[in-house]
Short mmCIF file of C-alpha atoms in Angstrom, two decimals:
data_model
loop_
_atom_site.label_atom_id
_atom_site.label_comp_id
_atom_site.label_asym_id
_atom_site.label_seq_id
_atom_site.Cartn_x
_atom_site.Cartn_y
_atom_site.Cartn_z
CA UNK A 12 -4.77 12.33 -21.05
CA UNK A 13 -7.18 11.86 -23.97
CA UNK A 14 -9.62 14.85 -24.33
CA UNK A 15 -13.08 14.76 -22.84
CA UNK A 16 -16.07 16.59 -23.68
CA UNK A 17 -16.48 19.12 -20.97
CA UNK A 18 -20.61 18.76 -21.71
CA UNK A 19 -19.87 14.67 -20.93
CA UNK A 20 -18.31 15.49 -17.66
CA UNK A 21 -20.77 18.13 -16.66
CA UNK A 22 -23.59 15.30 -17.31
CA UNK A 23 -21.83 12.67 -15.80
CA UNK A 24 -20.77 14.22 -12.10
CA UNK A 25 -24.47 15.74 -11.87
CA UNK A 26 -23.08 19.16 -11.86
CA UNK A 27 -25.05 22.65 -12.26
CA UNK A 28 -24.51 25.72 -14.06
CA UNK A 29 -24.36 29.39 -14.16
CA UNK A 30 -24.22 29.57 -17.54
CA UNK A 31 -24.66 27.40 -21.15
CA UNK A 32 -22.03 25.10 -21.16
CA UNK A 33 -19.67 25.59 -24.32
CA UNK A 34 -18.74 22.58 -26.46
CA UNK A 35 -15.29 22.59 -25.87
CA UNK A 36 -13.20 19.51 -25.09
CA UNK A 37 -10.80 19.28 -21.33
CA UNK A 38 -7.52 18.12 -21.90
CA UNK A 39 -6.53 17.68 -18.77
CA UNK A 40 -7.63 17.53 -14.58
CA UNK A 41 -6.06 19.37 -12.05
CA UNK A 42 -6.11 19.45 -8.19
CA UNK A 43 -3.17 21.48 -7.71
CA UNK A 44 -3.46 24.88 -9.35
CA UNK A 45 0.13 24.86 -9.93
CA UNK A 46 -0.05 22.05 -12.24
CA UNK A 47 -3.57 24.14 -14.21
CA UNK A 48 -2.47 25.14 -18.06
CA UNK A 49 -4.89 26.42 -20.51
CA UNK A 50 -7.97 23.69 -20.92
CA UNK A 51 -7.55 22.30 -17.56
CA UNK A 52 -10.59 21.47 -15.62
CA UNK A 53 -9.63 22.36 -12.07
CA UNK A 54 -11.27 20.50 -9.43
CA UNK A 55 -11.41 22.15 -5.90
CA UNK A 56 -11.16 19.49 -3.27
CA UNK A 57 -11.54 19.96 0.11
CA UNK A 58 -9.77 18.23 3.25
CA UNK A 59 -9.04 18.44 6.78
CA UNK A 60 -6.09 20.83 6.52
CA UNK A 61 -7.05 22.29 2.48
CA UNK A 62 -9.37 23.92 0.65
CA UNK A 63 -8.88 23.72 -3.17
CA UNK A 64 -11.42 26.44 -3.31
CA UNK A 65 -9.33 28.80 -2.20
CA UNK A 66 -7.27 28.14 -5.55
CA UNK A 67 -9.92 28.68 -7.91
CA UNK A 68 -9.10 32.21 -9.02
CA UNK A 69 -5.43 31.24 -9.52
CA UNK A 70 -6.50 27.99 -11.01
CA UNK A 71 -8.98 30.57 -13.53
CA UNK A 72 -6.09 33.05 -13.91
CA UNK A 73 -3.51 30.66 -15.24
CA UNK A 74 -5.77 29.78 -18.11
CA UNK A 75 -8.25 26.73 -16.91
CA UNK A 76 -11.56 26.25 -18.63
CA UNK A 77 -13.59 25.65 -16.18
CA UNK A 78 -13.52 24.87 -12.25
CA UNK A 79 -15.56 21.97 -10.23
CA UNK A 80 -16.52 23.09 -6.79
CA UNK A 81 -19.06 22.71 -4.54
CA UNK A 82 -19.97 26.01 -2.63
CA UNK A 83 -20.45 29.74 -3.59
CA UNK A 84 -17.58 32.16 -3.63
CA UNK A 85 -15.68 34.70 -5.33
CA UNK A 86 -13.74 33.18 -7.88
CA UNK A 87 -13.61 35.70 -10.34
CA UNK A 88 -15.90 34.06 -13.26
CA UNK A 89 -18.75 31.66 -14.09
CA UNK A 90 -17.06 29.00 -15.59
CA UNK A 91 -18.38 26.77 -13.10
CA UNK A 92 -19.67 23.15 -12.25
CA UNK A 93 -21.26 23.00 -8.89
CA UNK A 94 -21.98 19.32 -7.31
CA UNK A 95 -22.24 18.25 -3.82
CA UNK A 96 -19.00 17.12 -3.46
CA UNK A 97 -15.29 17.71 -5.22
CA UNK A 98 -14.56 14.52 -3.74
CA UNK A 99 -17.05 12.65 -5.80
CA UNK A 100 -17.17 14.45 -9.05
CA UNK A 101 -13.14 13.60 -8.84
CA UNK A 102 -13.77 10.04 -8.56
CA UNK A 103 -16.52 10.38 -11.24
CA UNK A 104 -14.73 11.89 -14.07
CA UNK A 105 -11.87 9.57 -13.49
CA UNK A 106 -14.52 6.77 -13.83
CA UNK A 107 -15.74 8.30 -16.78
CA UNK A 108 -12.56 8.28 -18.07
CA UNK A 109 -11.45 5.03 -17.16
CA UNK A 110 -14.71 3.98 -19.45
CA UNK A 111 -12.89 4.86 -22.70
CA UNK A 112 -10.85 2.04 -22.44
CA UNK A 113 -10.48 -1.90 -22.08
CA UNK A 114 -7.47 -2.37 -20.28
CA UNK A 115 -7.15 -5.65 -17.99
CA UNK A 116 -8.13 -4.00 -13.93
CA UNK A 117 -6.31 -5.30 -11.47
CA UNK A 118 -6.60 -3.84 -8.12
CA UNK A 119 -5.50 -5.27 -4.57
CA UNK A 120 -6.27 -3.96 -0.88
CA UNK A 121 -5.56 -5.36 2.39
CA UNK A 122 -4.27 -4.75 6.08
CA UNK A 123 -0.77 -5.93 5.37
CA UNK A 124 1.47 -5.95 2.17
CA UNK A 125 -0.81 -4.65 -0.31
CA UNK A 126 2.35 -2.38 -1.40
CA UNK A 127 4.69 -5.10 -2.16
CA UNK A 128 1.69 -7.60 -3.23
CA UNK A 129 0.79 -4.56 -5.77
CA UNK A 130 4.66 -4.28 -6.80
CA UNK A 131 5.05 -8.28 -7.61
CA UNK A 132 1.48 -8.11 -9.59
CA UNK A 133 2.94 -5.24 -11.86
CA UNK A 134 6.48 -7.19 -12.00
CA UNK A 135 4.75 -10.14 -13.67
CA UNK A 136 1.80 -8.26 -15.77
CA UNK A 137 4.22 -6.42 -17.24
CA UNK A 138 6.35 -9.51 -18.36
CA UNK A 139 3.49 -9.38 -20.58
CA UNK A 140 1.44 -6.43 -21.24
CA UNK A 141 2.23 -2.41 -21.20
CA UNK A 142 1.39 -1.62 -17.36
CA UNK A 143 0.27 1.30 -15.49
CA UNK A 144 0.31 1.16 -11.74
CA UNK A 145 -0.18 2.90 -8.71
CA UNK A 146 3.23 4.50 -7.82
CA UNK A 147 4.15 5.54 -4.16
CA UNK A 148 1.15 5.43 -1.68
CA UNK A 149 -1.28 7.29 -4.13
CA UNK A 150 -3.57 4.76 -2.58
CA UNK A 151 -6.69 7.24 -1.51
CA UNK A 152 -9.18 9.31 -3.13
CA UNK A 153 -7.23 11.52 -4.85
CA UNK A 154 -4.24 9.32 -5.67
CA UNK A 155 -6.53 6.41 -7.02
CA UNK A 156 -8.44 8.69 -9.99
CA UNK A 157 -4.92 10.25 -10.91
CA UNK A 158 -3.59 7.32 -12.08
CA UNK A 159 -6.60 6.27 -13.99
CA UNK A 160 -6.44 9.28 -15.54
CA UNK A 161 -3.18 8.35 -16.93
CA UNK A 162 -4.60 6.01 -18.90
CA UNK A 163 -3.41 6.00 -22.59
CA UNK A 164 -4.57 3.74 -25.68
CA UNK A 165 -1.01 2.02 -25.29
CA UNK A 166 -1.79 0.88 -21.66
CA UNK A 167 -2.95 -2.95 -21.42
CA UNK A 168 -2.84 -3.14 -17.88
CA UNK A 169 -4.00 -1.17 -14.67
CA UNK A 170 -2.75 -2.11 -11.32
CA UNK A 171 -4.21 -0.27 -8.56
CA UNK A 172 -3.50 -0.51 -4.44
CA UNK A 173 -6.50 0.59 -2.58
CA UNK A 174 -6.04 2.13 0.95
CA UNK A 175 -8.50 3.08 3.62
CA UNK A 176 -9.29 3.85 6.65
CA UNK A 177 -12.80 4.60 7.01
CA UNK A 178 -15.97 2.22 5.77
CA UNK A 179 -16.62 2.89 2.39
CA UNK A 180 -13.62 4.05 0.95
CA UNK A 181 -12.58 1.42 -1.06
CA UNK A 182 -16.80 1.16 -2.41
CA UNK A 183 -15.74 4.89 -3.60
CA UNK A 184 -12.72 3.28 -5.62
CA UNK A 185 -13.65 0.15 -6.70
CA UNK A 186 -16.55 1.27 -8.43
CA UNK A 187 -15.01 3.67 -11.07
CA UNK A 188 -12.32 1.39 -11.35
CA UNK A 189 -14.09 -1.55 -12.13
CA UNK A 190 -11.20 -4.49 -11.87
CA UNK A 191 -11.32 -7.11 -13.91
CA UNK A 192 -8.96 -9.23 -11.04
CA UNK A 193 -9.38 -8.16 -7.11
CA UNK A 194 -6.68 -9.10 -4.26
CA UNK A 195 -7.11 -9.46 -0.83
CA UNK A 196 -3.90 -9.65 1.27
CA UNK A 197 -4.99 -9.97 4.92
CA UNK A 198 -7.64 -8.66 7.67
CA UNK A 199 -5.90 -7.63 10.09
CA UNK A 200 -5.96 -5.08 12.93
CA UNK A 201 -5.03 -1.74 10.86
CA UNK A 202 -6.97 0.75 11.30
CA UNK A 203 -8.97 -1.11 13.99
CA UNK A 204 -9.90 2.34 15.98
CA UNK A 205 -11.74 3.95 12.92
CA UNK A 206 -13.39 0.35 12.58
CA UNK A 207 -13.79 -1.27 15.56
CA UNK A 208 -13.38 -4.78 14.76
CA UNK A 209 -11.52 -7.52 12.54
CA UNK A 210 -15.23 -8.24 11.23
CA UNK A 211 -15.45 -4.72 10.34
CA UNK A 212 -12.24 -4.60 8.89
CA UNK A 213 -12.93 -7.72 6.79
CA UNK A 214 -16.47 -5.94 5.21
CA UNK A 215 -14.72 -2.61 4.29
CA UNK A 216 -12.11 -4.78 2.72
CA UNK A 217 -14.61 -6.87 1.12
CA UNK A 218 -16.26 -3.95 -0.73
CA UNK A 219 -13.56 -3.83 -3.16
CA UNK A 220 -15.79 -6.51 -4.97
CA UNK A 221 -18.97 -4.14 -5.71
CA UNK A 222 -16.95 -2.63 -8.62
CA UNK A 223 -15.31 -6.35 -9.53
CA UNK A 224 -16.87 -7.02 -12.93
CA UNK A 225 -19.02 -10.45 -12.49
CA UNK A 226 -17.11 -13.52 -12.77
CA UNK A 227 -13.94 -11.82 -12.09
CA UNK A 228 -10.91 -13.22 -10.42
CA UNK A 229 -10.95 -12.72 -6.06
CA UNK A 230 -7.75 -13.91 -4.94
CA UNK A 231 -8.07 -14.56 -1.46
CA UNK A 232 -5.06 -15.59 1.40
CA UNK A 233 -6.33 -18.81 2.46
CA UNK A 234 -3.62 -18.45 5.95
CA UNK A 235 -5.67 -15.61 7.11
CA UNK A 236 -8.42 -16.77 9.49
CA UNK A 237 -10.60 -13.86 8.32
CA UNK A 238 -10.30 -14.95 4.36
CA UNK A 239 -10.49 -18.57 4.54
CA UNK A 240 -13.53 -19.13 4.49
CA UNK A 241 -15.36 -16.21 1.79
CA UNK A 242 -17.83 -17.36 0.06
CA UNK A 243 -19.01 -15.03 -3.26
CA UNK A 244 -20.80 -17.28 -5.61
CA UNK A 245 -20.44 -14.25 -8.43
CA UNK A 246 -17.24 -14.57 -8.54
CA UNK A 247 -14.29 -16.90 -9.61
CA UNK A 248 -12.69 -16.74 -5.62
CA UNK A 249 -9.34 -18.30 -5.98
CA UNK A 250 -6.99 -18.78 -2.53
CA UNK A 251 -3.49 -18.72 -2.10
CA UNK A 252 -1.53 -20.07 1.00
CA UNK A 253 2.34 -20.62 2.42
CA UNK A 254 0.64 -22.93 5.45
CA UNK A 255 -2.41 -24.66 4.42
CA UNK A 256 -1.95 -26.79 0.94
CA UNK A 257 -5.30 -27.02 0.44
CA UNK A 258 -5.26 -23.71 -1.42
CA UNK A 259 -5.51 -23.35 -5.05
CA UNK A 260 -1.78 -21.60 -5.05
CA UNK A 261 0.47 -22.56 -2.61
CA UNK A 262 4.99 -22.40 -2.19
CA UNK A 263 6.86 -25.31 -1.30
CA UNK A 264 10.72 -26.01 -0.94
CA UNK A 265 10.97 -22.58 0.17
CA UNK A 266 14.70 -21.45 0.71
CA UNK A 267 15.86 -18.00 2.68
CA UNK A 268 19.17 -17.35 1.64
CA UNK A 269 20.67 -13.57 2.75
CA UNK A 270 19.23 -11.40 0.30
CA UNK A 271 16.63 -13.81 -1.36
CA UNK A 272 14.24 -16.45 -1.32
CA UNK A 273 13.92 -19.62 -3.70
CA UNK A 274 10.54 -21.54 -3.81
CA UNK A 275 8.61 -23.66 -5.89
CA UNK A 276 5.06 -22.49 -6.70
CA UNK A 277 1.89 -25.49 -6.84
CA UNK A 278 -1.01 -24.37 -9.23
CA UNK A 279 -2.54 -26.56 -11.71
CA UNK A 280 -1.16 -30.23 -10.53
CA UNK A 281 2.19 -28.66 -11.82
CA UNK A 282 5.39 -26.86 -10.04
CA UNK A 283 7.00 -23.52 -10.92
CA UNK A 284 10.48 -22.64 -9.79
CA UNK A 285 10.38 -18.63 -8.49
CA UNK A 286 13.08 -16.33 -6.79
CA UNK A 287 12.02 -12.94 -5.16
CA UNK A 288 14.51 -11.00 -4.03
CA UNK A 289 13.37 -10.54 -0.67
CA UNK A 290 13.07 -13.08 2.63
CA UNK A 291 9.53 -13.83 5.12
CA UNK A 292 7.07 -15.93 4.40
CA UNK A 293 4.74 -13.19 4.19
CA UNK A 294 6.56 -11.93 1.56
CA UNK A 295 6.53 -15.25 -0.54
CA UNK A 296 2.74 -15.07 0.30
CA UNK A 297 2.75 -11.53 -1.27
CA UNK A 298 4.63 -13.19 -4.38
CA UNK A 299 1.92 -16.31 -4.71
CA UNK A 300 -0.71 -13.27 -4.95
CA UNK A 301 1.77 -11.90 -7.62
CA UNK A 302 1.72 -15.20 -9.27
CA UNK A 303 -2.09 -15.53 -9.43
CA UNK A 304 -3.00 -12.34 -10.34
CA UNK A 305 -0.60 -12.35 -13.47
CA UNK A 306 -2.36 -15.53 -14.45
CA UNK A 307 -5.72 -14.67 -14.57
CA UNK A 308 -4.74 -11.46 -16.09
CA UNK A 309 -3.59 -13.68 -19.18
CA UNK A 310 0.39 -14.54 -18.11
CA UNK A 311 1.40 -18.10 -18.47
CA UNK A 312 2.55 -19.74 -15.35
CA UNK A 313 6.08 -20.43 -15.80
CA UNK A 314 6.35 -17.03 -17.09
CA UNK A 315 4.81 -15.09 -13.94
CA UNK A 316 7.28 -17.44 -11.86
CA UNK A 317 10.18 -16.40 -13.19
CA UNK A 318 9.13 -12.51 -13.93
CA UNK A 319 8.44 -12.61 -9.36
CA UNK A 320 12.50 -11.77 -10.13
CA UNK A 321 11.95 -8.77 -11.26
CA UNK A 322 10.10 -7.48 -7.99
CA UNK A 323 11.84 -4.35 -6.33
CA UNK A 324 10.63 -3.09 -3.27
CA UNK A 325 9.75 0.39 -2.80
CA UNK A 326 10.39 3.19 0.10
CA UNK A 327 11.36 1.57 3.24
CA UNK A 328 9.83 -1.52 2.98
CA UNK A 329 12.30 -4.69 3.99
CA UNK A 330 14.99 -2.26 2.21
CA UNK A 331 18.22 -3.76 2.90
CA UNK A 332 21.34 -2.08 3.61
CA UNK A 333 25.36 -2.57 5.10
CA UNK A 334 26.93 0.27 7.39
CA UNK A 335 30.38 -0.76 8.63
CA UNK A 336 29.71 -4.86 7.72
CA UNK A 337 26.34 -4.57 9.61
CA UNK A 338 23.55 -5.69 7.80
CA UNK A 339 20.40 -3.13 8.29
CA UNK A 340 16.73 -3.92 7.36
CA UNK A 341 15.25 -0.45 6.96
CA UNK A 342 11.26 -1.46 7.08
CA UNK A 343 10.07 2.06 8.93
CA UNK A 344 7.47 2.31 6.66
CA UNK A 345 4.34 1.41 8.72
CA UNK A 346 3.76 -0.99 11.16
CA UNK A 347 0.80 -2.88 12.81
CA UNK A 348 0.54 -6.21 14.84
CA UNK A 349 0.61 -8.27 11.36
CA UNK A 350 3.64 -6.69 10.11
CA UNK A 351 5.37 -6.58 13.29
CA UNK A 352 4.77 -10.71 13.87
CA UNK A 353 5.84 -10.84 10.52
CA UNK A 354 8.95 -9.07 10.63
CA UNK A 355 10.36 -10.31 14.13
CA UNK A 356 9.13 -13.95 12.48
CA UNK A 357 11.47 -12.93 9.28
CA UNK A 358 14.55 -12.10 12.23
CA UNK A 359 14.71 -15.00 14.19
CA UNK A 360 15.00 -17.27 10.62
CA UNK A 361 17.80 -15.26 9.56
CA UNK A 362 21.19 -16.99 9.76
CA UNK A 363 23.98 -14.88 11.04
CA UNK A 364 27.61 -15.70 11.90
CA UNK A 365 28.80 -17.64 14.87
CA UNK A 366 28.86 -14.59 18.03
CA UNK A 367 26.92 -12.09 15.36
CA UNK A 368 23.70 -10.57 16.96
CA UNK A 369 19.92 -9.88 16.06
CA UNK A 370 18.72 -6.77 17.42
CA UNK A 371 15.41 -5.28 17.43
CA UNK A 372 14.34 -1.90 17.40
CA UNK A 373 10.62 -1.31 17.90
CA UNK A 374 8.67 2.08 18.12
CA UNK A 375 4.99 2.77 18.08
CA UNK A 376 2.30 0.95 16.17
CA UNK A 377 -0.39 4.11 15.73
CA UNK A 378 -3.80 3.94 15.56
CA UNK A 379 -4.80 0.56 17.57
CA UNK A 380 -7.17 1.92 20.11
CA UNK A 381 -8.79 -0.05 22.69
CA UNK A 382 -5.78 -3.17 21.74
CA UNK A 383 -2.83 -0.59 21.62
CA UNK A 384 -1.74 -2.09 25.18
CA UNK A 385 -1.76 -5.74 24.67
CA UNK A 386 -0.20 -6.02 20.93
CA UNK A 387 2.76 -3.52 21.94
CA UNK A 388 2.78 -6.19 24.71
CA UNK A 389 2.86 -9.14 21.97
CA UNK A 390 5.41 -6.87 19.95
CA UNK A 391 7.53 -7.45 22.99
CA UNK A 392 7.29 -11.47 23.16
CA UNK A 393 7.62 -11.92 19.79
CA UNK A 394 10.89 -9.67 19.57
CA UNK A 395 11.96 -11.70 22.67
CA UNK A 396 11.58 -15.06 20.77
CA UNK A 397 13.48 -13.44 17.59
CA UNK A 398 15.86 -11.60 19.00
CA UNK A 399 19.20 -11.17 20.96
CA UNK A 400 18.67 -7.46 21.82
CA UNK A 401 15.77 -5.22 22.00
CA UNK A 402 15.69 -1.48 21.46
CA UNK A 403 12.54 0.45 21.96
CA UNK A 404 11.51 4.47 21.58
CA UNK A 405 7.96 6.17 21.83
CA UNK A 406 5.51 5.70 24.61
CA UNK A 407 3.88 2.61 23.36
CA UNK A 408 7.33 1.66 22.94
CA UNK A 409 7.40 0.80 26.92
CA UNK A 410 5.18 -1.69 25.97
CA UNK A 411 7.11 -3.15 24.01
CA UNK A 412 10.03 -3.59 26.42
CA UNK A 413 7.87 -4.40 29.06
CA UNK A 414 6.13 -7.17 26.56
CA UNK A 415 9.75 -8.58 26.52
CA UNK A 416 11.15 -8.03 30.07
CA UNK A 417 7.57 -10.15 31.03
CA UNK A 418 9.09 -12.88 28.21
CA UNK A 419 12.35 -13.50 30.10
CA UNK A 420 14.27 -10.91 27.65
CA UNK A 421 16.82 -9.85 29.74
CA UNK A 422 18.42 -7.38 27.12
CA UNK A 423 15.09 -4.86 26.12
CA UNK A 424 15.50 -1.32 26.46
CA UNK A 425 13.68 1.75 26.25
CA UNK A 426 15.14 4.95 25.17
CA UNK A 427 13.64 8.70 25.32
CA UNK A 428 15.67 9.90 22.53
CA UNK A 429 16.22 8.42 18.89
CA UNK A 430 19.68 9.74 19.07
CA UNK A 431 20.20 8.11 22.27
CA UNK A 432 19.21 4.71 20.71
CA UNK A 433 21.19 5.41 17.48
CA UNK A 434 24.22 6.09 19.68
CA UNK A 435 23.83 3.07 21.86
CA UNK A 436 23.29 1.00 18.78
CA UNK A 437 26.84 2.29 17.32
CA UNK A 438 28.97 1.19 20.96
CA UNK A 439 27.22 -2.49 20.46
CA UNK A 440 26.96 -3.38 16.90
CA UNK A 441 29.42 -5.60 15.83
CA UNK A 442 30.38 -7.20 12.16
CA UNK A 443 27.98 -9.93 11.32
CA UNK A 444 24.84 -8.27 13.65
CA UNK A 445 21.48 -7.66 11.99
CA UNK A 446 19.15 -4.39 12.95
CA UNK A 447 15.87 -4.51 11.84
CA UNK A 448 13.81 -1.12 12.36
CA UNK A 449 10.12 -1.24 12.25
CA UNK A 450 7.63 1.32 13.79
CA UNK A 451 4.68 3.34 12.00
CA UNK A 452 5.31 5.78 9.25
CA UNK A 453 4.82 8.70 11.99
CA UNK A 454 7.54 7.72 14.17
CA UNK A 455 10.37 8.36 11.54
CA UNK A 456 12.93 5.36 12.15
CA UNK A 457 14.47 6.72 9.21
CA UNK A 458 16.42 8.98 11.32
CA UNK A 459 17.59 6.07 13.80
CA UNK A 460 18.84 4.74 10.41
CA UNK A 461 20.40 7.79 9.12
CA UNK A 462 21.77 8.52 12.52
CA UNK A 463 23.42 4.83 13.05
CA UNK A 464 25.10 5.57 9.62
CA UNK A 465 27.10 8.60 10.27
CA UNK A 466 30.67 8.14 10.16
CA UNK A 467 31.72 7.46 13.48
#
């Protein structure tokens, strides 16, 4: 990072002092003190199970100028800024940082696919412009002001995911962010326990646009019956739809093939050939999002379709891969009702070879609350309509099965063990078959993967 006036900081996060502040420049921020070199500024934050605080000394002894925290305690020196909270002042300096430079903002949100919507942006910005993005799910509080404070006088574009799961977490990073271009993916039912309700959902989402400069750019998914219908006079709201054409972006001729999808894209009175190299319709939604944010960052048209190509998906996400001529999606990721619909909708579509199978394997979606019991229930139809076998694990999982069983499914199990199901899925998969694995990040499908792959 660019040095910063540790006087500037100290004004700008509120922060007192023990002592007269030196005029000495910070070179860089730390919240790990194992990261601190001489001229850090360490910043002590403080979570459920840390306490940066605790770190301080170390932080101090490894050569940092100065340490932000925000209670008393023995730390060893006075080279302090105290303000109310870590959490805060981190988001502060970053914004303060953030302010030295003009690159174009682009930052998306959303219940479902805001990782691979983010992904497709940065594939076509940076057909164009020197990009910095979000990388893995540094989508929070502390991830979000770390890569703004990567910024650099090379970078021309920022794209940044925003997560959350509390009200007023994405106020707290839109606002030293301040996009030039917001994204909306979906309101769905993520999250729903913290929240309460869709309409609750849909206003935390929504906040993203406090830090959206004036006239800027809200691209809004016209399918989603939460979105549709946004009205923001301050701002230039621009929709994007697979089902309803009235949008201003929308995909026709759309083509699954195995490991790909071929579509033209509508903007403008005009057409755009695309390819992503990935099959749903929710992901060629993702991609029109892609599209349109590239385009009112500054990328021509024809030239965001065709850079869509270079999309690669990250983690687990739709990940693709062949054990013993059996095709497996990996998408263990996360899962809620949206991405669930939208995965067993992705399954049935697929085309597989005469006496080849589609099998399911479904574990918990986490953090539902009070609608836990009926969309594991829904899970369980939907798998039924998409697929030839069902295998479930976790104790929502029943649900699931049961969901299907109550759908006429006459092949859904449940199993107590993952190794159980990976072993059962080894006796019946045949050449041809499809597994698709989808549950929520905490139920770790990855092993039923890993465990389907050893050599038999």
């Amino acid at each position: 990072m660019l040095p910063l006036k540790l006087r500037e900081i100290a004004a700008t996060i509120g922060a007192e002092t023990k002592i007269k502040l030196p005029d000495i420049e910070i070179t860089d921020i730390c919240t790990d003190s194992r990261d601190v070199k001489p001229g850090s500024l360490f910043v002590a934050l403080c979570g459920l199970k840390f306490d940066g605080h605790a770190f301080v000394k170390t932080a101090m002894e490894k050569g940092a100028a100065f340490a932000v925290v925000q209670k008393e305690g023995d730390y060893g020196t006075d080279k302090l800024l105290f303000v109310k909270t870590t959490r805060q002042a981190f988001l502060d300096i970053a914004g303060l940082y953030r302010s030295k430079f003009n690159p174009v903002v682009i930052a998306v949100t959303g219940s479902v696919g805001k990782t691979t919507t983010r992904e497709m942006i940065a594939a076509v910005v940076k057909s164009k412009f020197i990009t910095l993005k979000t990388e893995n799910n540094l989508n929070n509080e502390v991830g979000v002001p770390k890569t703004m404070l990567e910024l650099d006088p090379s970078v021309e574009a920022m794209v940044l995911e925003f997560g959350m799961v509390w009200p007023g977490e994405i106020r707290e990073l839109t606002v030293p962010a301040r996009p030039d271009i917001a994204v909306i993916t979906c309101i769905g039912t993520c999250h729903i326990e913290n929240l309460g309700s869709r309409e609750n959902i849909k206003k935390a989402k929504l906040e993203i646009v406090e830090g959206l400069k004036k006239g800027g750019t809200l691209l809004l998914n016209k399918d989603n019956d939460m979105l549709r219908d946004v009205c923001l006079p301050d701002y230039n709201v621009v929709y994007y739809a697979v089902e309803d054409k009235s949008a201003d972006i929308t995909a026709e001729n759309i083509a699954e093939h195995e490991d790909c999808t071929e579509f033209d894209i509508a903007y403008g009175g005009k057409s755009y050939r695309a390819q992503i190299p990935c099959i749903g319709a929710h992901n060629v939604l993702n991609a029109l999002a892609g599209f349109g944010a590239g385009v009112a960052a500054g990328v021509k048209p024809e030239h965001a379709a065709s850079a869509l190509a270079n999309f690669r998906s990250t983690g687990m996400r739709q990940r693709a891969r062949k054990c013993r001529e059996v095709t497996v999606i990996e998408d263990c990721y996360n899962a809620n009702p949206d991405s669930v619909k939208a995965a067993m909708l992705t399954l049935g579509s697929r085309k597989i070879p005469d006496g080849a199978k589609k099998i399911a394997v479904l574990g918990d979606m986490l953090e539902l609350g009070a609608v836990a019991e009926s969309a594991h229930l829904a899970a369980g139809e939907e798998a039924a309509a998409a697929a030839d076998v069902l295998f479930c694990y976790g104790e929502l999982g029943r649900l699931i099965a049961k969901g299907a069983e109550n759908a006429g499914m006459k092949n859904a199990k449940h199993f107590n063990s993952k190794d159980e199901l990976a072993q059962e899925l080894r006796k019946i998969a045949r050449p041809g078959d499809i597994i698709w694995l989808k549950a929520s990040r905490g139920m770790r499908f990855e092993d039923i993967a890993e465990a389907f792959y050893e050599e038999l």
